Amino acid sequence: MKTSRLRYVWILVMLGSLLLFQPNANPAPAVQANNGNVLVNGDFEAEDPATHGFIWFPPNHFLALNWYRWWVNMPAANTMIPEYDDMRPGTLRWPPYSGRHAQVYFKWGANYQAGVYQVVENLTPCVPYEFSMYVNSRGNAGTVPHTRIGLDLQGTQITLDHDHNDLIGGQMPPRTAWSAEQTILTTWERLATTAEPLGTRLTAITYANPSYTGDQDAWYDTWWDNGALVQVGFPNGKLPEPTSWNSSYINSASVQYTFDGDNLRLSWNTTGPASTQVWYQTMSTAQITTPPPMSHTMFLPLIMRADIWQATALNPTPTTSHSVSIPGMQSLQSGDKIIVRLLSRHPTADACVTEGYGNIEIVKP
């Protein structure tokens, strides 16, 4: 009898646990595959052993591991600082977008200009990275969320440390690429922006500056979850076209080529480290024919060949010595032409720039 009673109690405990930790019918997994995400704890699921959740910071904030707080509080009176918390099981702010945790900050009365950020290291310069995150903003009907996310191209540390969270200078870095703003209240919405690092760092920033004009007492909630920073390709796999095809950054005297079986191998040097790509076209001598002589005048329509360039796979690793192989040479006939353009992309003080050199006309022997 005692054994049956214990078994009954145990079943009730298990059912209670399921109800507590499974608020959705089909919850997303708490830990997901990285899938190229270079954010550290981008999904906010990492737990501090002491709290089984976020880390506590004064005055009474809970912050996700590997993230920093920032806010604008001028003049300094603590009136503009929201409260940071962990969206965790058993709280009023539940459920997150997925898993068991999400970063939230909120405030009654005065609004705020605040967020969290992370400086991401060991990135490849001048290749695009997409930063995305889901946001859910709440407040009175008529509240404007003014939430967005950004990527600072220079990887700036925008506060001094965990204890000094005022945004340095009260301004965001000027070279921040921002997403569009959230448009709907009380809905999880995915925001995204893309940028190329000028070095090996990017700063991923969440931003919220909600506002409300109305008769009710204002209150604001901003929830963030499922952040990701992943390397993405250029459109159509091609570097952005350069402004000139006679760049001195590419040493024209260093350009060499050779036919090697089915490949045309090209090499060149650049003034500084840059990425590597070749655009090319092939032109068959069979395409060029001489019309027969005519004793009368005939007007024929002008047919222009589309300026379509194939591209080799981009090698994003910065280097001063570049080499590329173009396949498919055995299908060409002797005398056929390969027109090539050399491209290398590198950072300047303000932006990433594509350098180009061409057209180079190569005849198959």
mmCIF file of C-alpha atoms in Angstrom:
data_model
loop_
_atom_site.group_PDB
_atom_site.id
_atom_site.type_symbol
_atom_site.label_atom_id
_atom_site.label_comp_id
_atom_site.label_asym_id
_atom_site.label_seq_id
_atom_site.Cartn_x
_atom_site.Cartn_y
_atom_site.Cartn_z
ATOM 1 C CA MET A 1 0.000 0.000 0.000
ATOM 2 C CA LYS A 2 2.821 2.355 0.939
ATOM 3 C CA THR A 3 4.623 1.513 -2.298
ATOM 4 C CA SER A 4 1.533 2.317 -4.372
ATOM 5 C CA ARG A 5 1.105 5.636 -2.597
ATOM 6 C CA LEU A 6 4.744 6.598 -3.269
ATOM 7 C CA ARG A 7 4.360 5.627 -6.914
ATOM 8 C CA TYR A 8 1.264 7.866 -7.156
ATOM 9 C CA VAL A 9 3.131 10.829 -5.602
ATOM 10 C CA TRP A 10 6.034 10.321 -8.011
ATOM 11 C CA ILE A 11 3.691 10.383 -11.003
ATOM 12 C CA LEU A 12 2.209 13.696 -9.776
ATOM 13 C CA VAL A 13 5.716 15.172 -9.411
ATOM 14 C CA MET A 14 6.638 14.154 -12.953
ATOM 15 C CA LEU A 15 3.430 15.618 -14.377
ATOM 16 C CA GLY A 16 4.062 18.869 -12.518
ATOM 17 C CA SER A 17 7.571 19.073 -13.955
ATOM 18 C CA LEU A 18 6.257 18.611 -17.468
ATOM 19 C CA LEU A 19 3.741 21.393 -17.017
ATOM 20 C CA LEU A 20 6.363 23.718 -15.571
ATOM 21 C CA PHE A 21 9.051 23.242 -18.201
ATOM 22 C CA GLN A 22 6.954 22.544 -21.289
ATOM 23 C CA PRO A 23 4.664 25.580 -21.648
ATOM 24 C CA ASN A 24 4.218 25.089 -25.383
ATOM 25 C CA ALA A 25 2.844 22.041 -27.137
ATOM 26 C CA ASN A 26 5.920 21.801 -29.355
ATOM 27 C CA PRO A 27 8.683 23.869 -27.749
ATOM 28 C CA ALA A 28 11.872 24.506 -29.692
ATOM 29 C CA PRO A 29 14.975 22.760 -28.352
ATOM 30 C CA ALA A 30 16.883 24.724 -25.734
ATOM 31 C CA VAL A 31 20.261 23.963 -27.301
ATOM 32 C CA GLN A 32 20.507 24.163 -31.072
ATOM 33 C CA ALA A 33 23.247 23.343 -33.554
ATOM 34 C CA ASN A 34 25.725 26.167 -34.080
ATOM 35 C CA ASN A 35 25.207 26.230 -37.871
ATOM 36 C CA GLY A 36 28.017 28.760 -38.332
ATOM 37 C CA ASN A 37 26.723 31.152 -35.656
ATOM 38 C CA VAL A 38 29.758 33.023 -34.305
ATOM 39 C CA LEU A 39 27.871 34.856 -31.547
ATOM 40 C CA VAL A 40 28.772 33.493 -28.115
ATOM 41 C CA ASN A 41 25.561 32.505 -26.329
ATOM 42 C CA GLY A 42 23.485 34.091 -29.063
ATOM 43 C CA ASP A 43 20.412 32.139 -27.959
ATOM 44 C CA PHE A 44 20.875 33.225 -24.278
ATOM 45 C CA GLU A 45 20.653 29.605 -23.123
ATOM 46 C CA ALA A 46 24.038 29.405 -21.330
ATOM 47 C CA GLU A 47 23.487 29.214 -17.555
ATOM 48 C CA ASP A 48 25.616 30.524 -14.718
ATOM 49 C CA PRO A 49 26.132 27.645 -12.227
ATOM 50 C CA ALA A 50 25.364 29.917 -9.274
ATOM 51 C CA THR A 51 22.015 31.187 -10.550
ATOM 52 C CA HIS A 52 21.064 28.445 -13.037
ATOM 53 C CA GLY A 53 20.413 31.340 -15.377
ATOM 54 C CA PHE A 54 21.840 34.816 -15.929
ATOM 55 C CA ILE A 55 24.524 36.682 -13.983
ATOM 56 C CA TRP A 56 23.500 39.233 -11.340
ATOM 57 C CA PHE A 57 24.826 42.798 -11.594
ATOM 58 C CA PRO A 58 24.018 45.899 -9.499
ATOM 59 C CA PRO A 59 21.601 47.508 -8.916
ATOM 60 C CA ASN A 60 19.393 44.437 -9.436
ATOM 61 C CA HIS A 61 19.935 43.258 -12.987
ATOM 62 C CA PHE A 62 20.279 39.812 -14.531
ATOM 63 C CA LEU A 63 22.353 39.697 -17.711
ATOM 64 C CA ALA A 64 22.992 36.848 -20.152
ATOM 65 C CA LEU A 65 26.496 35.395 -20.132
ATOM 66 C CA ASN A 66 28.946 36.937 -22.652
ATOM 67 C CA TRP A 67 26.786 40.038 -23.168
ATOM 68 C CA TYR A 68 27.158 43.631 -21.939
ATOM 69 C CA ARG A 69 24.503 46.182 -20.981
ATOM 70 C CA TRP A 70 24.430 49.682 -22.455
ATOM 71 C CA TRP A 71 22.151 52.666 -21.910
ATOM 72 C CA VAL A 72 21.947 56.408 -22.334
ATOM 73 C CA ASN A 73 21.420 58.118 -18.971
ATOM 74 C CA MET A 74 21.995 61.844 -19.384
ATOM 75 C CA PRO A 75 21.716 63.657 -17.107
ATOM 76 C CA ALA A 76 22.672 60.843 -14.767
ATOM 77 C CA ALA A 77 19.696 60.290 -12.478
ATOM 78 C CA ASN A 78 18.865 56.602 -13.002
ATOM 79 C CA THR A 79 15.548 57.713 -14.490
ATOM 80 C CA MET A 80 16.433 56.388 -17.941
ATOM 81 C CA ILE A 81 17.777 52.979 -16.913
ATOM 82 C CA PRO A 82 15.510 49.964 -17.420
ATOM 83 C CA GLU A 83 15.656 46.799 -15.337
ATOM 84 C CA TYR A 84 17.374 43.834 -17.003
ATOM 85 C CA ASP A 85 16.117 40.336 -16.316
ATOM 86 C CA ASP A 86 16.167 36.711 -17.426
ATOM 87 C CA MET A 87 13.008 35.534 -19.145
ATOM 88 C CA ARG A 88 12.964 32.197 -17.355
ATOM 89 C CA PRO A 89 10.411 29.573 -16.308
ATOM 90 C CA GLY A 90 8.046 30.693 -13.592
ATOM 91 C CA THR A 91 8.210 34.427 -14.403
ATOM 92 C CA LEU A 92 5.496 36.674 -15.808
ATOM 93 C CA ARG A 93 7.536 37.247 -18.950
ATOM 94 C CA TRP A 94 7.248 33.757 -20.411
ATOM 95 C CA PRO A 95 7.695 32.010 -22.768
ATOM 96 C CA PRO A 96 10.741 33.151 -24.765
ATOM 97 C CA TYR A 97 10.894 32.657 -28.498
ATOM 98 C CA SER A 98 12.556 29.292 -27.911
ATOM 99 C CA GLY A 99 14.359 27.399 -25.172
ATOM 100 C CA ARG A 100 14.239 28.408 -21.482
ATOM 101 C CA HIS A 101 15.876 31.847 -21.434
ATOM 102 C CA ALA A 102 15.792 35.194 -23.202
ATOM 103 C CA GLN A 103 17.107 38.663 -22.389
ATOM 104 C CA VAL A 104 14.497 41.197 -21.328
ATOM 105 C CA TYR A 105 14.560 44.766 -20.055
ATOM 106 C CA PHE A 106 11.572 46.804 -18.940
ATOM 107 C CA LYS A 107 10.442 49.973 -17.177
ATOM 108 C CA TRP A 108 7.374 51.797 -15.880
ATOM 109 C CA GLY A 109 6.912 55.524 -16.429
ATOM 110 C CA ALA A 110 9.807 57.150 -18.302
ATOM 111 C CA ASN A 111 11.058 55.401 -21.417
ATOM 112 C CA TYR A 112 14.610 54.237 -22.058
ATOM 113 C CA GLN A 113 17.321 54.102 -24.690
ATOM 114 C CA ALA A 114 19.122 50.860 -23.933
ATOM 115 C CA GLY A 115 20.169 47.410 -25.061
ATOM 116 C CA VAL A 116 22.794 44.696 -24.900
ATOM 117 C CA TYR A 117 25.844 44.135 -27.088
ATOM 118 C CA GLN A 118 28.707 41.760 -27.803
ATOM 119 C CA VAL A 119 32.054 42.297 -29.523
ATOM 120 C CA VAL A 120 32.684 39.273 -31.755
ATOM 121 C CA GLU A 121 36.314 38.385 -32.494
ATOM 122 C CA ASN A 122 38.277 36.383 -35.096
ATOM 123 C CA LEU A 123 36.219 37.340 -38.145
ATOM 124 C CA THR A 124 37.354 37.622 -41.767
ATOM 125 C CA PRO A 125 37.680 41.202 -43.049
ATOM 126 C CA CYS A 126 35.549 42.410 -45.953
ATOM 127 C CA VAL A 127 33.173 39.471 -46.225
ATOM 128 C CA PRO A 128 29.500 39.970 -45.303
ATOM 129 C CA TYR A 129 28.079 38.756 -41.999
ATOM 130 C CA GLU A 130 24.359 38.742 -41.223
ATOM 131 C CA PHE A 131 23.253 39.562 -37.683
ATOM 132 C CA SER A 132 19.700 38.528 -36.833
ATOM 133 C CA MET A 133 17.636 38.380 -33.662
ATOM 134 C CA TYR A 134 14.005 38.022 -32.656
ATOM 135 C CA VAL A 135 12.394 40.824 -30.648
ATOM 136 C CA ASN A 136 9.048 41.161 -28.893
ATOM 137 C CA SER A 137 8.068 44.638 -27.669
ATOM 138 C CA ARG A 138 5.193 45.286 -25.297
ATOM 139 C CA GLY A 139 3.396 48.255 -23.814
ATOM 140 C CA ASN A 140 0.156 50.188 -23.966
ATOM 141 C CA ALA A 141 -1.726 50.185 -27.248
ATOM 142 C CA GLY A 142 -0.150 52.902 -29.348
ATOM 143 C CA THR A 143 3.375 52.329 -28.022
ATOM 144 C CA VAL A 144 6.028 52.704 -30.739
ATOM 145 C CA PRO A 145 8.813 50.130 -30.088
ATOM 146 C CA HIS A 146 11.720 51.829 -31.909
ATOM 147 C CA THR A 147 13.660 48.563 -31.692
ATOM 148 C CA ARG A 148 16.419 47.596 -34.117
ATOM 149 C CA ILE A 149 19.736 45.766 -34.249
ATOM 150 C CA GLY A 150 23.072 46.923 -35.580
ATOM 151 C CA LEU A 151 26.569 45.832 -36.560
ATOM 152 C CA ASP A 152 29.483 48.185 -35.940
ATOM 153 C CA LEU A 153 32.054 47.597 -38.693
ATOM 154 C CA GLN A 154 35.008 48.456 -36.443
ATOM 155 C CA GLY A 155 34.096 46.209 -33.501
ATOM 156 C CA THR A 156 33.906 49.053 -30.979
ATOM 157 C CA GLN A 157 33.557 48.425 -27.235
ATOM 158 C CA ILE A 158 30.715 50.900 -26.620
ATOM 159 C CA THR A 159 30.878 50.924 -22.782
ATOM 160 C CA LEU A 160 33.818 50.862 -20.403
ATOM 161 C CA ASP A 161 32.996 47.587 -18.631
ATOM 162 C CA HIS A 162 30.244 45.684 -16.802
ATOM 163 C CA ASP A 163 30.160 48.291 -14.015
ATOM 164 C CA HIS A 164 30.096 51.382 -16.248
ATOM 165 C CA ASN A 165 27.296 50.900 -18.733
ATOM 166 C CA ASP A 166 26.693 54.402 -20.076
ATOM 167 C CA LEU A 167 27.089 54.505 -23.844
ATOM 168 C CA ILE A 168 30.462 56.172 -24.435
ATOM 169 C CA GLY A 169 29.828 59.695 -25.687
ATOM 170 C CA GLY A 170 26.090 59.059 -25.702
ATOM 171 C CA GLN A 171 26.303 58.116 -29.387
ATOM 172 C CA MET A 172 26.466 54.852 -31.297
ATOM 173 C CA PRO A 173 29.543 54.221 -33.476
ATOM 174 C CA PRO A 174 29.055 56.177 -36.731
ATOM 175 C CA ARG A 175 29.752 53.165 -38.972
ATOM 176 C CA THR A 176 26.974 50.989 -37.543
ATOM 177 C CA ALA A 177 24.802 49.181 -40.097
ATOM 178 C CA TRP A 178 21.241 49.129 -38.722
ATOM 179 C CA SER A 179 18.290 46.900 -39.466
ATOM 180 C CA ALA A 180 14.806 48.186 -40.130
ATOM 181 C CA GLU A 181 12.818 48.906 -36.968
ATOM 182 C CA GLN A 182 10.268 46.525 -35.484
ATOM 183 C CA THR A 183 6.763 47.382 -36.631
ATOM 184 C CA ILE A 184 4.320 45.362 -34.490
ATOM 185 C CA LEU A 185 3.738 45.121 -30.731
ATOM 186 C CA THR A 186 3.365 41.827 -28.817
ATOM 187 C CA THR A 187 4.719 39.737 -31.702
ATOM 188 C CA TRP A 188 8.047 37.998 -32.106
ATOM 189 C CA GLU A 189 9.627 39.624 -35.160
ATOM 190 C CA ARG A 190 12.948 38.756 -36.812
ATOM 191 C CA LEU A 191 15.262 41.698 -37.433
ATOM 192 C CA ALA A 192 18.377 41.399 -39.602
ATOM 193 C CA THR A 193 21.250 43.509 -40.871
ATOM 194 C CA THR A 194 24.409 42.759 -42.856
ATOM 195 C CA ALA A 195 27.869 44.307 -42.688
ATOM 196 C CA GLU A 196 31.499 43.629 -43.573
ATOM 197 C CA PRO A 197 34.073 43.979 -40.782
ATOM 198 C CA LEU A 198 36.898 46.422 -41.465
ATOM 199 C CA GLY A 199 39.144 44.238 -39.323
ATOM 200 C CA THR A 200 38.604 41.000 -37.457
ATOM 201 C CA ARG A 201 35.822 42.278 -35.134
ATOM 202 C CA LEU A 202 32.178 43.286 -35.301
ATOM 203 C CA THR A 203 29.988 44.652 -32.515
ATOM 204 C CA ALA A 204 26.476 43.151 -32.435
ATOM 205 C CA ILE A 205 24.068 45.624 -30.801
ATOM 206 C CA THR A 206 20.413 45.499 -29.770
ATOM 207 C CA TYR A 207 18.667 48.868 -29.478
ATOM 208 C CA ALA A 208 15.345 49.980 -28.020
ATOM 209 C CA ASN A 209 13.951 53.479 -27.478
ATOM 210 C CA PRO A 210 10.185 52.947 -27.034
ATOM 211 C CA SER A 211 7.755 55.839 -26.771
ATOM 212 C CA TYR A 212 4.122 56.310 -25.795
ATOM 213 C CA THR A 213 1.786 59.303 -25.894
ATOM 214 C CA GLY A 214 -1.564 58.745 -24.228
ATOM 215 C CA ASP A 215 -3.656 58.941 -21.090
ATOM 216 C CA GLN A 216 -2.488 55.691 -19.482
ATOM 217 C CA ASP A 217 0.561 55.174 -17.308
ATOM 218 C CA ALA A 218 3.374 54.194 -19.687
ATOM 219 C CA TRP A 219 5.122 50.854 -19.401
ATOM 220 C CA TYR A 220 7.652 49.259 -21.735
ATOM 221 C CA ASP A 221 8.987 45.720 -22.220
ATOM 222 C CA THR A 222 11.656 44.662 -24.742
ATOM 223 C CA TRP A 223 12.388 40.944 -25.165
ATOM 224 C CA TRP A 224 15.286 39.529 -27.237
ATOM 225 C CA ASP A 225 15.989 35.919 -28.227
ATOM 226 C CA ASN A 226 17.693 33.650 -30.781
ATOM 227 C CA GLY A 227 20.502 35.910 -31.959
ATOM 228 C CA ALA A 228 22.814 34.731 -34.718
ATOM 229 C CA LEU A 229 25.813 36.121 -36.577
ATOM 230 C CA VAL A 230 26.729 34.097 -39.655
ATOM 231 C CA GLN A 231 28.975 34.645 -42.642
ATOM 232 C CA VAL A 232 26.961 34.998 -45.847
ATOM 233 C CA GLY A 233 27.897 35.289 -49.508
ATOM 234 C CA PHE A 234 27.843 38.273 -51.802
ATOM 235 C CA PRO A 235 24.872 38.450 -54.204
ATOM 236 C CA ASN A 236 25.311 35.902 -57.022
ATOM 237 C CA GLY A 237 28.628 34.896 -55.468
ATOM 238 C CA LYS A 238 30.385 37.936 -56.954
ATOM 239 C CA LEU A 239 32.389 40.665 -55.292
ATOM 240 C CA PRO A 240 30.863 44.137 -55.679
ATOM 241 C CA GLU A 241 32.023 45.617 -58.979
ATOM 242 C CA PRO A 242 34.979 48.018 -58.686
ATOM 243 C CA THR A 243 34.806 51.638 -59.777
ATOM 244 C CA SER A 244 37.815 51.103 -62.047
ATOM 245 C CA TRP A 245 39.295 48.179 -63.979
ATOM 246 C CA ASN A 246 42.780 49.664 -63.908
ATOM 247 C CA SER A 247 43.533 49.710 -60.181
ATOM 248 C CA SER A 248 47.113 50.358 -59.128
ATOM 249 C CA TYR A 249 46.421 48.239 -56.022
ATOM 250 C CA ILE A 250 46.786 45.216 -58.325
ATOM 251 C CA ASN A 251 50.344 44.982 -59.661
ATOM 252 C CA SER A 252 49.820 44.525 -63.398
ATOM 253 C CA ALA A 253 53.467 43.523 -63.904
ATOM 254 C CA SER A 254 52.958 40.574 -61.571
ATOM 255 C CA VAL A 255 50.091 39.036 -63.562
ATOM 256 C CA GLN A 256 50.958 35.587 -64.934
ATOM 257 C CA TYR A 257 48.960 32.779 -66.515
ATOM 258 C CA THR A 258 49.526 29.256 -67.775
ATOM 259 C CA PHE A 259 47.422 26.435 -69.224
ATOM 260 C CA ASP A 260 47.596 23.267 -67.147
ATOM 261 C CA GLY A 261 45.443 20.450 -68.477
ATOM 262 C CA ASP A 262 41.827 21.490 -68.115
ATOM 263 C CA ASN A 263 42.700 24.614 -66.078
ATOM 264 C CA LEU A 264 43.832 28.121 -66.806
ATOM 265 C CA ARG A 265 45.929 29.210 -63.837
ATOM 266 C CA LEU A 266 46.310 32.896 -63.038
ATOM 267 C CA SER A 267 48.341 34.677 -60.374
ATOM 268 C CA TRP A 268 48.943 38.275 -59.320
ATOM 269 C CA ASN A 269 50.103 40.397 -56.399
ATOM 270 C CA THR A 270 48.407 43.235 -54.534
ATOM 271 C CA THR A 271 49.797 46.143 -52.552
ATOM 272 C CA GLY A 272 48.158 44.887 -49.341
ATOM 273 C CA PRO A 273 46.219 41.866 -48.071
ATOM 274 C CA ALA A 274 42.937 41.321 -49.910
ATOM 275 C CA SER A 275 40.540 38.596 -51.019
ATOM 276 C CA THR A 276 40.696 36.807 -54.380
ATOM 277 C CA GLN A 277 38.299 36.299 -57.285
ATOM 278 C CA VAL A 278 38.337 36.189 -61.100
ATOM 279 C CA TRP A 279 35.524 37.051 -63.515
ATOM 280 C CA TYR A 280 35.809 35.559 -66.970
ATOM 281 C CA GLN A 281 34.156 34.977 -70.354
ATOM 282 C CA THR A 282 35.057 32.624 -73.190
ATOM 283 C CA MET A 283 34.782 33.519 -76.858
ATOM 284 C CA SER A 284 34.934 30.841 -79.539
ATOM 285 C CA THR A 285 36.498 31.615 -82.923
ATOM 286 C CA ALA A 286 33.604 29.643 -84.447
ATOM 287 C CA GLN A 287 31.290 32.434 -83.333
ATOM 288 C CA ILE A 288 32.996 34.867 -85.709
ATOM 289 C CA THR A 289 32.039 34.343 -89.386
ATOM 290 C CA THR A 290 32.575 36.459 -92.515
ATOM 291 C CA PRO A 291 29.349 37.176 -94.439
ATOM 292 C CA PRO A 292 29.311 36.612 -98.199
ATOM 293 C CA PRO A 293 29.694 39.679 -100.457
ATOM 294 C CA MET A 294 26.455 41.399 -101.456
ATOM 295 C CA SER A 295 25.692 43.659 -104.453
ATOM 296 C CA HIS A 296 23.036 45.612 -102.608
ATOM 297 C CA THR A 297 22.570 47.341 -99.258
ATOM 298 C CA MET A 298 20.919 45.369 -96.439
ATOM 299 C CA PHE A 299 20.107 46.705 -92.982
ATOM 300 C CA LEU A 300 20.422 44.054 -90.260
ATOM 301 C CA PRO A 301 19.384 44.408 -86.596
ATOM 302 C CA LEU A 302 22.232 45.076 -84.174
ATOM 303 C CA ILE A 303 22.726 42.109 -81.859
ATOM 304 C CA MET A 304 24.658 42.823 -78.650
ATOM 305 C CA ARG A 305 26.231 40.024 -76.646
ATOM 306 C CA ALA A 306 25.095 40.238 -73.031
ATOM 307 C CA ASP A 307 27.916 41.307 -70.707
ATOM 308 C CA ILE A 308 27.593 38.227 -68.504
ATOM 309 C CA TRP A 309 30.633 37.212 -66.500
ATOM 310 C CA GLN A 310 31.192 33.918 -64.784
ATOM 311 C CA ALA A 311 32.961 34.091 -61.420
ATOM 312 C CA THR A 312 35.339 31.768 -59.630
ATOM 313 C CA ALA A 313 34.617 30.935 -56.000
ATOM 314 C CA LEU A 314 35.661 33.761 -53.697
ATOM 315 C CA ASN A 315 38.714 33.109 -51.540
ATOM 316 C CA PRO A 316 38.072 35.470 -48.604
ATOM 317 C CA THR A 317 41.453 34.923 -46.893
ATOM 318 C CA PRO A 318 43.430 38.201 -47.053
ATOM 319 C CA THR A 319 46.711 37.777 -48.912
ATOM 320 C CA THR A 320 49.084 39.727 -51.147
ATOM 321 C CA SER A 321 49.804 36.744 -53.420
ATOM 322 C CA HIS A 322 46.738 35.559 -55.348
ATOM 323 C CA SER A 323 46.154 32.508 -57.522
ATOM 324 C CA VAL A 324 43.016 31.194 -59.228
ATOM 325 C CA SER A 325 42.245 28.302 -61.571
ATOM 326 C CA ILE A 326 39.541 28.480 -64.230
ATOM 327 C CA PRO A 327 38.324 25.002 -65.332
ATOM 328 C CA GLY A 328 36.884 23.896 -68.663
ATOM 329 C CA MET A 329 39.807 24.695 -70.934
ATOM 330 C CA GLN A 330 39.809 21.325 -72.718
ATOM 331 C CA SER A 331 36.414 22.087 -74.201
ATOM 332 C CA LEU A 332 37.869 25.135 -76.001
ATOM 333 C CA GLN A 333 39.493 25.082 -79.415
ATOM 334 C CA SER A 334 42.880 26.473 -80.348
ATOM 335 C CA GLY A 335 42.472 30.184 -80.953
ATOM 336 C CA ASP A 336 39.495 30.561 -78.628
ATOM 337 C CA LYS A 337 39.754 33.506 -76.250
ATOM 338 C CA ILE A 338 39.330 33.765 -72.494
ATOM 339 C CA ILE A 339 38.673 37.300 -71.235
ATOM 340 C CA VAL A 340 39.520 37.667 -67.544
ATOM 341 C CA ARG A 341 39.138 40.303 -64.850
ATOM 342 C CA LEU A 342 41.094 40.147 -61.592
ATOM 343 C CA LEU A 343 39.380 41.294 -58.375
ATOM 344 C CA SER A 344 40.584 41.757 -54.806
ATOM 345 C CA ARG A 345 38.621 43.302 -51.902
ATOM 346 C CA HIS A 346 40.191 44.923 -48.845
ATOM 347 C CA PRO A 347 39.347 47.353 -46.026
ATOM 348 C CA THR A 348 40.110 51.069 -45.953
ATOM 349 C CA ALA A 349 39.604 53.374 -42.991
ATOM 350 C CA ASP A 350 35.894 53.785 -43.769
ATOM 351 C CA ALA A 351 34.710 50.887 -45.917
ATOM 352 C CA CYS A 352 35.619 47.775 -47.858
ATOM 353 C CA VAL A 353 36.674 48.419 -51.458
ATOM 354 C CA THR A 354 36.946 46.144 -54.495
ATOM 355 C CA GLU A 355 39.990 46.632 -56.695
ATOM 356 C CA GLY A 356 39.860 45.442 -60.308
ATOM 357 C CA TYR A 357 42.181 44.892 -63.252
ATOM 358 C CA GLY A 358 41.170 43.864 -66.761
ATOM 359 C CA ASN A 359 40.158 43.058 -69.368
ATOM 360 C CA ILE A 360 42.985 40.608 -69.992
ATOM 361 C CA GLU A 361 42.628 38.701 -73.284
ATOM 362 C CA ILE A 362 44.173 35.233 -73.291
ATOM 363 C CA VAL A 363 44.250 33.023 -76.403
ATOM 364 C CA LYS A 364 44.246 29.266 -76.069
ATOM 365 C CA PRO A 365 47.219 27.820 -77.914
#
